[in-house]
mmCIF file of C-alpha atoms in Angstrom:
data_model
loop_
_atom_site.group_PDB
_atom_site.id
_atom_site.type_symbol
_atom_site.label_atom_id
_atom_site.label_comp_id
_atom_site.label_asym_id
_atom_site.label_seq_id
_atom_site.Cartn_x
_atom_site.Cartn_y
_atom_site.Cartn_z
ATOM 1 C CA MET A 249 84.327 37.940 116.267
ATOM 2 C CA SER A 250 86.403 38.702 113.169
ATOM 3 C CA TRP A 251 87.063 41.590 110.795
ATOM 4 C CA ASN A 252 84.989 39.725 108.227
ATOM 5 C CA TYR A 253 81.953 39.757 110.560
ATOM 6 C CA VAL A 254 82.489 43.412 111.518
ATOM 7 C CA ALA A 255 82.861 44.348 107.834
ATOM 8 C CA GLY A 256 79.572 42.662 106.932
ATOM 9 C CA PHE A 257 77.839 44.391 109.801
ATOM 10 C CA PHE A 258 79.401 47.739 108.883
ATOM 11 C CA ASP A 259 78.589 47.301 105.179
ATOM 12 C CA GLY A 260 74.906 46.855 106.012
ATOM 13 C CA GLU A 261 74.338 49.068 109.050
ATOM 14 C CA GLY A 262 77.265 51.485 109.194
ATOM 15 C CA SER A 263 78.389 54.734 107.690
ATOM 16 C CA ILE A 264 81.513 56.809 107.168
ATOM 17 C CA CYS A 265 80.934 60.515 107.690
ATOM 18 C CA HIS A 266 83.281 63.415 107.131
ATOM 19 C CA ASN A 267 82.926 66.726 108.873
ATOM 20 C CA GLY A 268 85.342 69.634 108.788
ATOM 21 C CA LYS A 269 87.589 68.049 111.402
ATOM 22 C CA GLY A 270 87.867 64.489 110.172
ATOM 23 C CA PHE A 271 86.133 61.184 109.611
ATOM 24 C CA ARG A 272 83.679 59.354 111.857
ATOM 25 C CA ILE A 273 82.485 55.760 111.779
ATOM 26 C CA TYR A 274 78.931 54.954 112.875
ATOM 27 C CA ILE A 275 77.053 51.681 113.224
ATOM 28 C CA ALA A 276 73.443 51.876 114.443
ATOM 29 C CA GLN A 277 71.728 48.841 115.965
ATOM 30 C CA THR A 278 68.883 47.840 118.287
ATOM 31 C CA ASN A 279 71.044 45.129 119.888
ATOM 32 C CA GLU A 280 73.465 46.814 122.285
ATOM 33 C CA ASP A 281 75.385 43.597 123.003
ATOM 34 C CA VAL A 282 76.526 43.219 119.388
ATOM 35 C CA LEU A 283 77.924 46.748 119.408
ATOM 36 C CA LYS A 284 79.698 46.116 122.710
ATOM 37 C CA ASP A 285 81.210 42.952 121.226
ATOM 38 C CA ILE A 286 82.469 44.984 118.265
ATOM 39 C CA THR A 287 83.937 47.559 120.661
ATOM 40 C CA ASP A 288 85.707 44.805 122.598
ATOM 41 C CA PHE A 289 87.006 43.206 119.399
ATOM 42 C CA CYS A 290 88.309 46.481 117.950
ATOM 43 C CA GLY A 291 89.633 47.853 121.225
ATOM 44 C CA PHE A 292 88.359 51.358 120.489
ATOM 45 C CA GLY A 293 85.161 53.283 119.837
ATOM 46 C CA LYS A 294 82.168 53.992 122.054
ATOM 47 C CA VAL A 295 78.598 52.753 122.289
ATOM 48 C CA ALA A 296 75.940 55.356 123.070
ATOM 49 C CA LYS A 297 72.190 55.082 123.472
ATOM 50 C CA VAL A 298 70.166 56.969 120.875
ATOM 51 C CA THR A 299 67.299 59.085 122.168
ATOM 52 C CA LYS A 300 63.936 57.809 120.951
ATOM 53 C CA ARG A 301 62.037 60.253 118.783
ATOM 54 C CA LYS A 302 58.826 58.225 118.916
ATOM 55 C CA LYS A 303 57.502 56.260 121.900
ATOM 56 C CA HIS A 304 56.727 53.131 119.913
ATOM 57 C CA TRP A 305 60.268 52.854 118.504
ATOM 58 C CA LYS A 306 62.639 50.232 119.904
ATOM 59 C CA ASP A 307 65.610 51.298 121.977
ATOM 60 C CA SER A 308 68.662 51.719 119.782
ATOM 61 C CA TRP A 309 72.376 52.287 120.188
ATOM 62 C CA ILE A 310 75.151 53.606 118.046
ATOM 63 C CA TYR A 311 78.776 52.518 117.906
ATOM 64 C CA TYR A 312 80.992 55.393 116.855
ATOM 65 C CA ILE A 313 84.671 56.061 116.307
ATOM 66 C CA ALA A 314 85.935 59.641 116.208
ATOM 67 C CA ARG A 315 89.691 59.450 116.868
ATOM 68 C CA GLN A 316 91.355 59.549 113.440
ATOM 69 C CA GLU A 317 93.945 56.884 114.262
ATOM 70 C CA ASP A 318 91.135 54.548 115.332
ATOM 71 C CA VAL A 319 89.046 55.351 112.240
ATOM 72 C CA TYR A 320 92.085 54.442 110.141
ATOM 73 C CA SER A 321 92.641 51.164 112.019
ATOM 74 C CA PHE A 322 88.971 50.234 111.675
ATOM 75 C CA ILE A 323 88.843 50.971 107.939
ATOM 76 C CA LYS A 324 92.104 49.084 107.340
ATOM 77 C CA GLY A 325 90.687 46.114 109.265
ATOM 78 C CA VAL A 326 87.411 45.875 107.367
ATOM 79 C CA ASN A 327 88.514 47.164 103.945
ATOM 80 C CA LYS A 328 89.332 43.849 102.256
ATOM 81 C CA PHE A 329 85.940 42.398 103.285
ATOM 82 C CA LEU A 330 83.746 45.346 102.237
ATOM 83 C CA VAL A 331 81.469 45.220 99.214
ATOM 84 C CA VAL A 332 79.044 48.168 99.325
ATOM 85 C CA LYS A 333 81.325 50.660 101.085
ATOM 86 C CA LYS A 334 84.615 49.591 99.485
ATOM 87 C CA GLY A 335 84.932 52.738 97.344
ATOM 88 C CA ILE A 336 84.318 55.189 100.173
ATOM 89 C CA ALA A 337 86.607 53.167 102.462
ATOM 90 C CA GLN A 338 89.472 53.409 99.969
ATOM 91 C CA LYS A 339 88.925 57.166 99.591
ATOM 92 C CA THR A 340 88.944 57.473 103.380
ATOM 93 C CA ILE A 341 92.211 55.532 103.664
ATOM 94 C CA LYS A 342 93.821 57.777 101.045
ATOM 95 C CA ALA A 343 92.576 60.954 102.764
ATOM 96 C CA LEU A 344 93.769 59.739 106.176
ATOM 97 C CA ASP A 345 97.188 58.790 104.757
ATOM 98 C CA GLU A 346 97.516 62.386 103.528
ATOM 99 C CA TYR A 347 96.247 63.726 106.874
ATOM 100 C CA PHE A 348 98.813 61.704 108.847
ATOM 101 C CA ALA A 349 101.639 62.743 106.493
ATOM 102 C CA LYS A 350 100.728 66.431 106.948
ATOM 103 C CA LYS A 351 100.405 65.968 110.708
ATOM 104 C CA GLU A 352 103.856 64.369 110.881
ATOM 105 C CA ASN A 353 105.323 67.171 108.767
ATOM 106 C CA ARG A 354 103.771 69.847 111.025
ATOM 107 C CA LYS A 355 105.212 68.050 114.035
ATOM 108 C CA LYS A 356 108.720 68.070 112.494
ATOM 109 C CA VAL A 357 108.455 71.764 111.599
ATOM 110 C CA LEU A 358 107.345 72.612 115.147
ATOM 111 C CA GLU A 359 110.226 70.585 116.624
ATOM 112 C CA ARG A 360 112.658 72.493 114.388
ATOM 113 C CA LYS A 361 111.183 75.808 115.546
ATOM 114 C CA ILE A 362 111.402 74.754 119.194
ATOM 115 C CA SER A 363 115.017 73.693 118.717
ATOM 116 C CA ILE A 364 115.853 77.144 117.301
ATOM 117 C CA ALA A 365 113.921 78.774 120.162
ATOM 118 C CA GLU A 366 115.912 76.769 122.736
ATOM 119 C CA GLU A 367 119.213 77.855 121.192
ATOM 120 C CA MET A 368 118.130 81.499 121.062
ATOM 121 C CA ARG A 369 116.896 81.483 124.662
ATOM 122 C CA LEU A 370 120.128 79.932 125.911
ATOM 123 C CA LYS A 371 121.949 82.817 124.172
ATOM 124 C CA GLY A 372 119.735 85.284 126.088
ATOM 125 C CA ALA A 373 117.149 86.307 123.474
ATOM 126 C CA SER A 374 113.764 87.536 124.713
ATOM 127 C CA TYR A 375 110.625 85.459 124.224
ATOM 128 C CA ARG A 376 109.203 88.137 121.925
ATOM 129 C CA LYS A 377 112.302 88.113 119.724
ATOM 130 C CA ILE A 378 112.274 84.300 119.639
ATOM 131 C CA GLY A 379 108.569 84.215 118.780
ATOM 132 C CA LYS A 380 109.064 86.672 115.937
ATOM 133 C CA LYS A 381 112.054 84.736 114.571
ATOM 134 C CA VAL A 382 110.430 81.274 114.614
ATOM 135 C CA GLY A 383 106.918 82.446 113.677
ATOM 136 C CA LEU A 384 105.197 81.393 116.897
ATOM 137 C CA ASP A 385 103.280 83.377 119.485
ATOM 138 C CA TRP A 386 105.772 84.505 122.127
ATOM 139 C CA GLY A 387 103.537 83.293 124.977
ATOM 140 C CA TYR A 388 103.275 79.833 123.411
ATOM 141 C CA THR A 389 107.040 79.801 122.872
ATOM 142 C CA ARG A 390 107.582 80.762 126.526
ATOM 143 C CA ARG A 391 105.274 77.989 127.792
ATOM 144 C CA ILE A 392 107.022 75.364 125.677
ATOM 145 C CA LEU A 393 110.487 76.461 126.785
ATOM 146 C CA LEU A 394 109.493 76.641 130.452
ATOM 147 C CA LYS A 395 107.945 73.170 130.202
ATOM 148 C CA ARG A 396 111.312 71.935 128.897
ATOM 149 C CA GLY A 397 113.118 73.579 131.813
ATOM 150 C CA ILE A 398 114.624 76.483 129.859
ATOM 151 C CA LYS A 399 114.149 79.837 131.607
#
């Protein structure tokens, strides 16, 4: 198994979908073993059986990836081998780069707020006052501080 093989398979049978929450990768197939091999090769994703809509249809399965970090890894792995889906893959990579940058920024902002909350609590400020100052719900602030051992 190689990224070249997976890319060819994905180019012909797969899709990249975007919903409000993020991107998903799907590959539909009537051979479950191939999808399991892809799952083993990638190290992520799931294989699920598709419900038949007509009795005479063959059994089919779908390989899907929903976790954004895994979608990114998959697209980066297959990108240089894609032909048909190359354009959408590059747009997906760009969108996920922006998503991860924003996520990292939000994480830093939250850490800064928590740091301020810790200082204020150690000086005796109430959870409500802290919450108002840092722009977080006071109950959420309390849970975070208690989890960190600050009462």
